[in-house]
Amino acid sequence: MFRPAFLVLLATLSTPLAWAQATLAQNEAYQAGLSRMEDKFPDLAIPQFYDALAAFQNDEEAQKAILLKIGEASVRAARMETDQVAVVKRAEEALEQLSATSLKDDESAIFWSAQASLLLGHFRDAADQFGRLAEASDSVLRNRSHLSRAHLLAAMGQPQEATALLKQLTSAEDAGIADEARLLQASLLLSQGKLEAMDTLLPAGVEPENLNHRTFQRFLRARLAQARKEHEKAIAEFRSLIEDPEHLGMGLYHRAILGLAESLHAARQTEKAVETLIQLLDKNPRTPLLEASFLRLLNWASTSETL
């Protein structure tokens, strides 16, 4: 006589997806692909997943699971590429596999399709795809999609729409998502000159657990001091960041140097400001801030009697 627990297990395994997962658990190629993913080698996982796909040509549920993994692995591999042509090829491969009819309404497929569109620079498509996950059953996927869409809306010049999404996320259970939403909202307020409203988003004594978020918060506090014309405070904050660049990222590092130079100039330390920018350009002649740095140097030179 069957025990109730066994009957529940039997009923669960009899569903198509569970059966596919049980079957895939026995497939060496698929398991090897998962292992490569865990080791953060998505490019090596992709061939394994294709081998598994070939072995399950007549199993639609297994194919769905494998196609999802190929899409995810392709996106992750694209992010690791240094050549733009390779990035595009990987992202297009992801979209091709995730466009399967069987995955049309799959939440994970929509999420990874949005990530692939993002890599291709198709920002409106990515934003629309993330928008389809506004009511996703998976709360983690839903919150990550909200956050990604907010970033895109902000970049496309729609701060109000972005802020509406970010306000929903500041109370998210995931501290990392809540902190990133709070910091992005603070960044949007800064760009709009709404400085007083930033105080509640950057409270003293509150430090994110994530080191990247913590560093970005320090950067925002330096920019806030700069915007409030608290020049000495801004100089100290920017210098602190530059002297401890770990987790800063190259783009933010260059922006911190530019911020330091601007604050030095505002504090009537123009020679030091010029020296700071020249050092930036000497060490990083291809910095994205090249034009902005030259414009400031020209402007400062035209208004200074000592340069």
CSV table of C-alpha atoms in Angstrom, one decimal:
chain,number,residue,atom,x,y,z
A,1,MET,CA,0.0,0.0,0.0
A,2,PHE,CA,1.4,3.4,-1.0
A,3,ARG,CA,2.2,5.9,1.7
A,4,PRO,CA,0.7,9.4,1.3
A,5,ALA,CA,4.1,11.0,1.0
A,6,PHE,CA,5.0,8.7,-1.8
A,7,LEU,CA,1.8,9.4,-3.6
A,8,VAL,CA,2.6,13.2,-3.5
A,9,LEU,CA,6.1,12.5,-4.8
A,10,LEU,CA,4.7,10.4,-7.6
A,11,ALA,CA,2.2,13.0,-8.6
A,12,THR,CA,4.9,15.7,-8.6
A,13,LEU,CA,7.2,13.7,-10.8
A,14,SER,CA,4.5,12.9,-13.2
A,15,THR,CA,4.2,16.5,-14.3
A,16,PRO,CA,6.0,17.2,-17.6
A,17,LEU,CA,8.5,19.8,-16.2
A,18,ALA,CA,9.4,17.6,-13.2
A,19,TRP,CA,9.8,14.6,-15.4
A,20,ALA,CA,12.1,16.6,-17.7
A,21,GLN,CA,14.2,17.8,-14.8
A,22,ALA,CA,14.5,14.3,-13.5
A,23,THR,CA,15.6,13.1,-16.9
A,24,LEU,CA,18.0,16.0,-17.4
A,25,ALA,CA,19.6,15.2,-14.0
A,26,GLN,CA,20.8,11.9,-15.6
A,27,ASN,CA,22.2,13.6,-18.7
A,28,GLU,CA,26.0,14.0,-18.5
A,29,ALA,CA,26.2,16.8,-21.0
A,30,TYR,CA,23.5,18.9,-19.3
A,31,GLN,CA,25.1,18.3,-15.9
A,32,ALA,CA,28.5,19.3,-17.3
A,33,GLY,CA,27.0,22.5,-18.6
A,34,LEU,CA,25.5,23.3,-15.2
A,35,SER,CA,28.9,22.7,-13.6
A,36,ARG,CA,30.6,25.1,-16.1
A,37,MET,CA,28.0,27.7,-15.2
A,38,GLU,CA,28.7,27.3,-11.5
A,39,ASP,CA,32.4,27.7,-12.2
A,40,LYS,CA,31.6,30.9,-14.1
A,41,PHE,CA,32.6,29.6,-17.5
A,42,PRO,CA,29.4,30.1,-19.5
A,43,ASP,CA,31.3,30.0,-22.8
A,44,LEU,CA,32.3,26.4,-22.0
A,45,ALA,CA,28.8,25.5,-20.8
A,46,ILE,CA,27.2,26.4,-24.2
A,47,PRO,CA,28.6,23.4,-26.2
A,48,GLN,CA,27.5,21.1,-23.4
A,49,PHE,CA,24.0,22.4,-23.5
A,50,TYR,CA,23.8,22.0,-27.3
A,51,ASP,CA,24.9,18.4,-26.9
A,52,ALA,CA,22.1,17.9,-24.4
A,53,LEU,CA,19.6,19.6,-26.7
A,54,ALA,CA,20.5,17.1,-29.5
A,55,ALA,CA,19.8,14.2,-27.1
A,56,PHE,CA,16.2,15.5,-26.3
A,57,GLN,CA,14.8,16.3,-29.7
A,58,ASN,CA,11.5,14.6,-28.9
A,59,ASP,CA,11.1,16.0,-25.4
A,60,GLU,CA,9.6,19.4,-25.4
A,61,GLU,CA,9.9,20.1,-21.7
A,62,ALA,CA,13.5,19.1,-21.6
A,63,GLN,CA,14.2,21.2,-24.6
A,64,LYS,CA,12.6,24.3,-22.9
A,65,ALA,CA,14.9,23.9,-19.9
A,66,ILE,CA,18.0,23.5,-22.1
A,67,LEU,CA,17.1,26.4,-24.4
A,68,LEU,CA,16.7,28.6,-21.3
A,69,LYS,CA,20.2,27.6,-20.2
A,70,ILE,CA,21.7,28.3,-23.6
A,71,GLY,CA,20.1,31.7,-23.6
A,72,GLU,CA,21.3,32.5,-20.1
A,73,ALA,CA,24.8,31.2,-20.8
A,74,SER,CA,25.0,33.1,-24.0
A,75,VAL,CA,24.2,36.4,-22.2
A,76,ARG,CA,26.7,35.7,-19.4
A,77,ALA,CA,29.3,34.8,-22.0
A,78,ALA,CA,28.6,38.0,-24.0
A,79,ARG,CA,29.2,40.1,-20.8
A,80,MET,CA,32.7,38.5,-20.5
A,81,GLU,CA,33.7,39.3,-24.1
A,82,THR,CA,36.1,42.2,-24.8
A,83,ASP,CA,35.4,42.3,-28.6
A,84,GLN,CA,32.1,44.0,-29.6
A,85,VAL,CA,31.6,41.7,-32.5
A,86,ALA,CA,31.7,38.7,-30.2
A,87,VAL,CA,29.3,40.4,-27.8
A,88,VAL,CA,26.8,40.9,-30.6
A,89,LYS,CA,27.2,37.4,-31.8
A,90,ARG,CA,26.6,36.0,-28.3
A,91,ALA,CA,23.6,38.2,-27.7
A,92,GLU,CA,22.0,37.3,-31.0
A,93,GLU,CA,22.5,33.7,-30.2
A,94,ALA,CA,20.7,34.1,-26.9
A,95,LEU,CA,17.7,35.9,-28.6
A,96,GLU,CA,17.5,33.2,-31.3
A,97,GLN,CA,17.3,30.3,-28.7
A,98,LEU,CA,15.0,32.2,-26.4
A,99,SER,CA,12.6,33.0,-29.3
A,100,ALA,CA,11.3,29.4,-29.4
A,101,THR,CA,7.5,29.2,-29.4
A,102,SER,CA,7.5,27.1,-26.3
A,103,LEU,CA,9.2,29.9,-24.4
A,104,LYS,CA,6.9,32.7,-25.6
A,105,ASP,CA,5.5,33.4,-22.1
A,106,ASP,CA,8.2,32.0,-19.9
A,107,GLU,CA,9.3,34.6,-17.4
A,108,SER,CA,12.9,33.5,-17.4
A,109,ALA,CA,13.1,33.6,-21.2
A,110,ILE,CA,11.6,37.1,-21.2
A,111,PHE,CA,14.2,38.2,-18.6
A,112,TRP,CA,17.2,36.9,-20.5
A,113,SER,CA,15.8,38.2,-23.8
A,114,ALA,CA,15.7,41.6,-22.2
A,115,GLN,CA,19.3,41.2,-21.1
A,116,ALA,CA,20.4,40.2,-24.6
A,117,SER,CA,18.5,43.2,-26.1
A,118,LEU,CA,20.4,45.4,-23.6
A,119,LEU,CA,23.7,44.1,-24.8
A,120,LEU,CA,22.7,44.8,-28.4
A,121,GLY,CA,21.8,48.4,-27.5
A,122,HIS,CA,18.1,47.8,-28.2
A,123,PHE,CA,17.1,49.8,-25.1
A,124,ARG,CA,13.5,50.3,-25.9
A,125,ASP,CA,13.0,46.6,-26.6
A,126,ALA,CA,14.8,45.7,-23.4
A,127,ALA,CA,12.6,48.2,-21.4
A,128,ASP,CA,9.4,46.7,-22.9
A,129,GLN,CA,10.6,43.2,-22.2
A,130,PHE,CA,11.4,44.0,-18.6
A,131,GLY,CA,7.9,45.7,-18.4
A,132,ARG,CA,6.3,42.4,-19.3
A,133,LEU,CA,7.6,41.0,-16.0
A,134,ALA,CA,5.8,43.7,-13.8
A,135,GLU,CA,3.5,40.9,-12.5
A,136,ALA,CA,6.0,38.1,-12.6
A,137,SER,CA,5.2,35.3,-10.1
A,138,ASP,CA,8.9,35.1,-9.1
A,139,SER,CA,9.5,38.1,-6.8
A,140,VAL,CA,13.2,38.1,-7.3
A,141,LEU,CA,12.8,38.1,-11.1
A,142,ARG,CA,10.1,40.8,-10.8
A,143,ASN,CA,12.3,43.1,-8.6
A,144,ARG,CA,15.4,42.7,-10.8
A,145,SER,CA,13.3,43.5,-13.9
A,146,HIS,CA,11.9,46.6,-12.2
A,147,LEU,CA,15.4,47.7,-11.3
A,148,SER,CA,16.8,47.1,-14.8
A,149,ARG,CA,13.8,48.9,-16.4
A,150,ALA,CA,14.3,51.8,-14.0
A,151,HIS,CA,18.0,52.1,-15.1
A,152,LEU,CA,16.9,52.1,-18.8
A,153,LEU,CA,14.1,54.7,-18.3
A,154,ALA,CA,16.6,56.9,-16.5
A,155,ALA,CA,19.1,56.6,-19.3
A,156,MET,CA,16.4,57.3,-21.9
A,157,GLY,CA,15.4,60.6,-20.1
A,158,GLN,CA,12.3,59.4,-18.3
A,159,PRO,CA,13.2,60.1,-14.6
A,160,GLN,CA,9.7,60.3,-13.3
A,161,GLU,CA,8.8,56.8,-14.7
A,162,ALA,CA,12.1,55.5,-13.3
A,163,THR,CA,11.5,57.0,-9.9
A,164,ALA,CA,8.0,55.4,-9.7
A,165,LEU,CA,9.6,52.0,-10.1
A,166,LEU,CA,12.4,52.7,-7.7
A,167,LYS,CA,10.1,53.8,-4.9
A,168,GLN,CA,8.5,50.3,-5.1
A,169,LEU,CA,11.9,48.7,-4.6
A,170,THR,CA,13.3,50.6,-1.7
A,171,SER,CA,11.4,48.3,0.6
A,172,ALA,CA,12.4,45.1,-1.2
A,173,GLU,CA,13.3,42.1,1.0
A,174,ASP,CA,16.6,41.8,-1.0
A,175,ALA,CA,18.9,44.4,0.6
A,176,GLY,CA,21.0,44.6,-2.5
A,177,ILE,CA,18.1,45.5,-4.7
A,178,ALA,CA,16.7,47.9,-2.1
A,179,ASP,CA,20.1,49.7,-1.8
A,180,GLU,CA,20.6,49.9,-5.6
A,181,ALA,CA,17.1,51.3,-6.0
A,182,ARG,CA,17.8,53.9,-3.3
A,183,LEU,CA,21.1,55.0,-4.8
A,184,LEU,CA,19.7,55.2,-8.3
A,185,GLN,CA,16.8,57.3,-7.0
A,186,ALA,CA,19.3,59.6,-5.2
A,187,SER,CA,21.4,59.9,-8.4
A,188,LEU,CA,18.2,61.0,-10.3
A,189,LEU,CA,17.4,63.6,-7.7
A,190,LEU,CA,20.9,64.9,-7.9
A,191,SER,CA,20.7,65.3,-11.7
A,192,GLN,CA,17.4,67.2,-11.2
A,193,GLY,CA,18.9,69.5,-8.6
A,194,LYS,CA,16.6,68.2,-5.9
A,195,LEU,CA,19.3,68.2,-3.2
A,196,GLU,CA,17.2,68.4,-0.1
A,197,ALA,CA,15.3,65.2,-1.0
A,198,MET,CA,18.5,63.3,-1.2
A,199,ASP,CA,19.1,63.5,2.5
A,200,THR,CA,16.5,60.8,3.3
A,201,LEU,CA,18.1,58.5,0.7
A,202,LEU,CA,21.7,59.0,1.9
A,203,PRO,CA,21.3,59.1,5.7
A,204,ALA,CA,24.4,59.3,7.8
A,205,GLY,CA,25.5,56.1,9.4
A,206,VAL,CA,23.7,53.8,6.9
A,207,GLU,CA,26.2,51.8,4.8
A,208,PRO,CA,25.2,49.2,2.2
A,209,GLU,CA,26.5,45.6,2.7
A,210,ASN,CA,27.5,45.4,-1.0
A,211,LEU,CA,31.0,47.0,-1.5
A,212,ASN,CA,30.1,48.4,-4.9
A,213,HIS,CA,27.0,50.0,-3.6
A,214,ARG,CA,28.9,51.4,-0.6
A,215,THR,CA,31.5,53.0,-2.9
A,216,PHE,CA,28.8,54.5,-5.1
A,217,GLN,CA,27.1,55.9,-2.1
A,218,ARG,CA,30.4,57.6,-1.1
A,219,PHE,CA,30.6,59.0,-4.6
A,220,LEU,CA,27.0,60.4,-4.4
A,221,ARG,CA,27.8,62.0,-1.1
A,222,ALA,CA,30.9,63.7,-2.7
A,223,ARG,CA,28.7,64.9,-5.6
A,224,LEU,CA,26.1,66.2,-3.2
A,225,ALA,CA,28.7,68.2,-1.3
A,226,GLN,CA,30.0,69.6,-4.6
A,227,ALA,CA,26.4,70.5,-5.7
A,228,ARG,CA,25.9,72.3,-2.3
A,229,LYS,CA,29.2,74.2,-2.9
A,230,GLU,CA,30.7,72.6,0.2
A,231,HIS,CA,34.1,72.6,-1.6
A,232,GLU,CA,36.4,71.4,1.1
A,233,LYS,CA,34.1,68.6,2.0
A,234,ALA,CA,33.7,67.6,-1.6
A,235,ILE,CA,37.5,67.7,-2.1
A,236,ALA,CA,38.1,65.4,0.9
A,237,GLU,CA,35.4,63.0,-0.3
A,238,PHE,CA,36.7,62.8,-3.8
A,239,ARG,CA,40.3,62.3,-2.6
A,240,SER,CA,39.2,59.6,-0.3
A,241,LEU,CA,37.6,57.7,-3.2
A,242,ILE,CA,40.6,58.2,-5.6
A,243,GLU,CA,43.1,57.0,-2.9
A,244,ASP,CA,41.0,53.9,-2.3
A,245,PRO,CA,39.8,53.0,-5.8
A,246,GLU,CA,38.9,49.3,-5.1
A,247,HIS,CA,35.3,48.6,-6.2
A,248,LEU,CA,35.1,52.0,-7.8
A,249,GLY,CA,35.2,50.9,-11.4
A,250,MET,CA,37.1,52.8,-14.1
A,251,GLY,CA,34.2,55.0,-15.2
A,252,LEU,CA,33.4,56.1,-11.7
A,253,TYR,CA,37.1,56.5,-10.9
A,254,HIS,CA,37.5,59.0,-13.7
A,255,ARG,CA,34.4,60.8,-12.7
A,256,ALA,CA,35.7,61.1,-9.1
A,257,ILE,CA,38.9,62.7,-10.5
A,258,LEU,CA,36.9,65.1,-12.6
A,259,GLY,CA,34.8,65.9,-9.5
A,260,LEU,CA,38.0,66.6,-7.5
A,261,ALA,CA,39.3,68.9,-10.2
A,262,GLU,CA,36.0,70.8,-10.4
A,263,SER,CA,35.9,71.2,-6.6
A,264,LEU,CA,39.5,72.4,-6.5
A,265,HIS,CA,38.8,75.0,-9.1
A,266,ALA,CA,35.7,76.1,-7.2
A,267,ALA,CA,37.8,76.4,-4.1
A,268,ARG,CA,40.2,78.7,-6.0
A,269,GLN,CA,42.9,76.1,-6.3
A,270,THR,CA,43.0,76.3,-10.1
A,271,GLU,CA,46.6,75.2,-10.5
A,272,LYS,CA,45.9,72.0,-8.5
A,273,ALA,CA,42.7,71.5,-10.5
A,274,VAL,CA,44.5,71.8,-13.8
A,275,GLU,CA,47.3,69.4,-12.6
A,276,THR,CA,44.7,66.9,-11.6
A,277,LEU,CA,43.0,66.8,-15.0
A,278,ILE,CA,46.3,66.7,-16.9
A,279,GLN,CA,47.4,63.7,-14.9
A,280,LEU,CA,44.0,62.0,-15.7
A,281,LEU,CA,44.6,62.7,-19.5
A,282,ASP,CA,48.2,61.6,-19.4
A,283,LYS,CA,47.4,58.3,-17.7
A,284,ASN,CA,44.1,57.7,-19.6
A,285,PRO,CA,44.3,59.4,-23.0
A,286,ARG,CA,41.2,57.5,-24.1
A,287,THR,CA,39.0,58.3,-21.1
A,288,PRO,CA,35.3,58.9,-22.0
A,289,LEU,CA,35.7,62.2,-20.1
A,290,LEU,CA,38.3,63.4,-22.6
A,291,GLU,CA,36.1,66.1,-24.2
A,292,ALA,CA,34.7,67.2,-20.8
A,293,SER,CA,38.2,67.5,-19.4
A,294,PHE,CA,39.6,69.5,-22.3
A,295,LEU,CA,36.6,71.9,-22.1
A,296,ARG,CA,37.2,72.6,-18.5
A,297,LEU,CA,41.0,73.1,-19.0
A,298,LEU,CA,40.2,75.6,-21.8
A,299,ASN,CA,37.6,77.4,-19.7
A,300,TRP,CA,39.9,77.6,-16.7
A,301,ALA,CA,42.8,78.8,-18.8
A,302,SER,CA,40.7,81.6,-20.3
A,303,THR,CA,39.6,82.9,-16.9
A,304,SER,CA,42.9,82.5,-15.0
A,305,GLU,CA,45.7,85.1,-15.0
A,306,THR,CA,48.3,82.6,-13.8
A,307,LEU,CA,47.8,79.8,-16.4
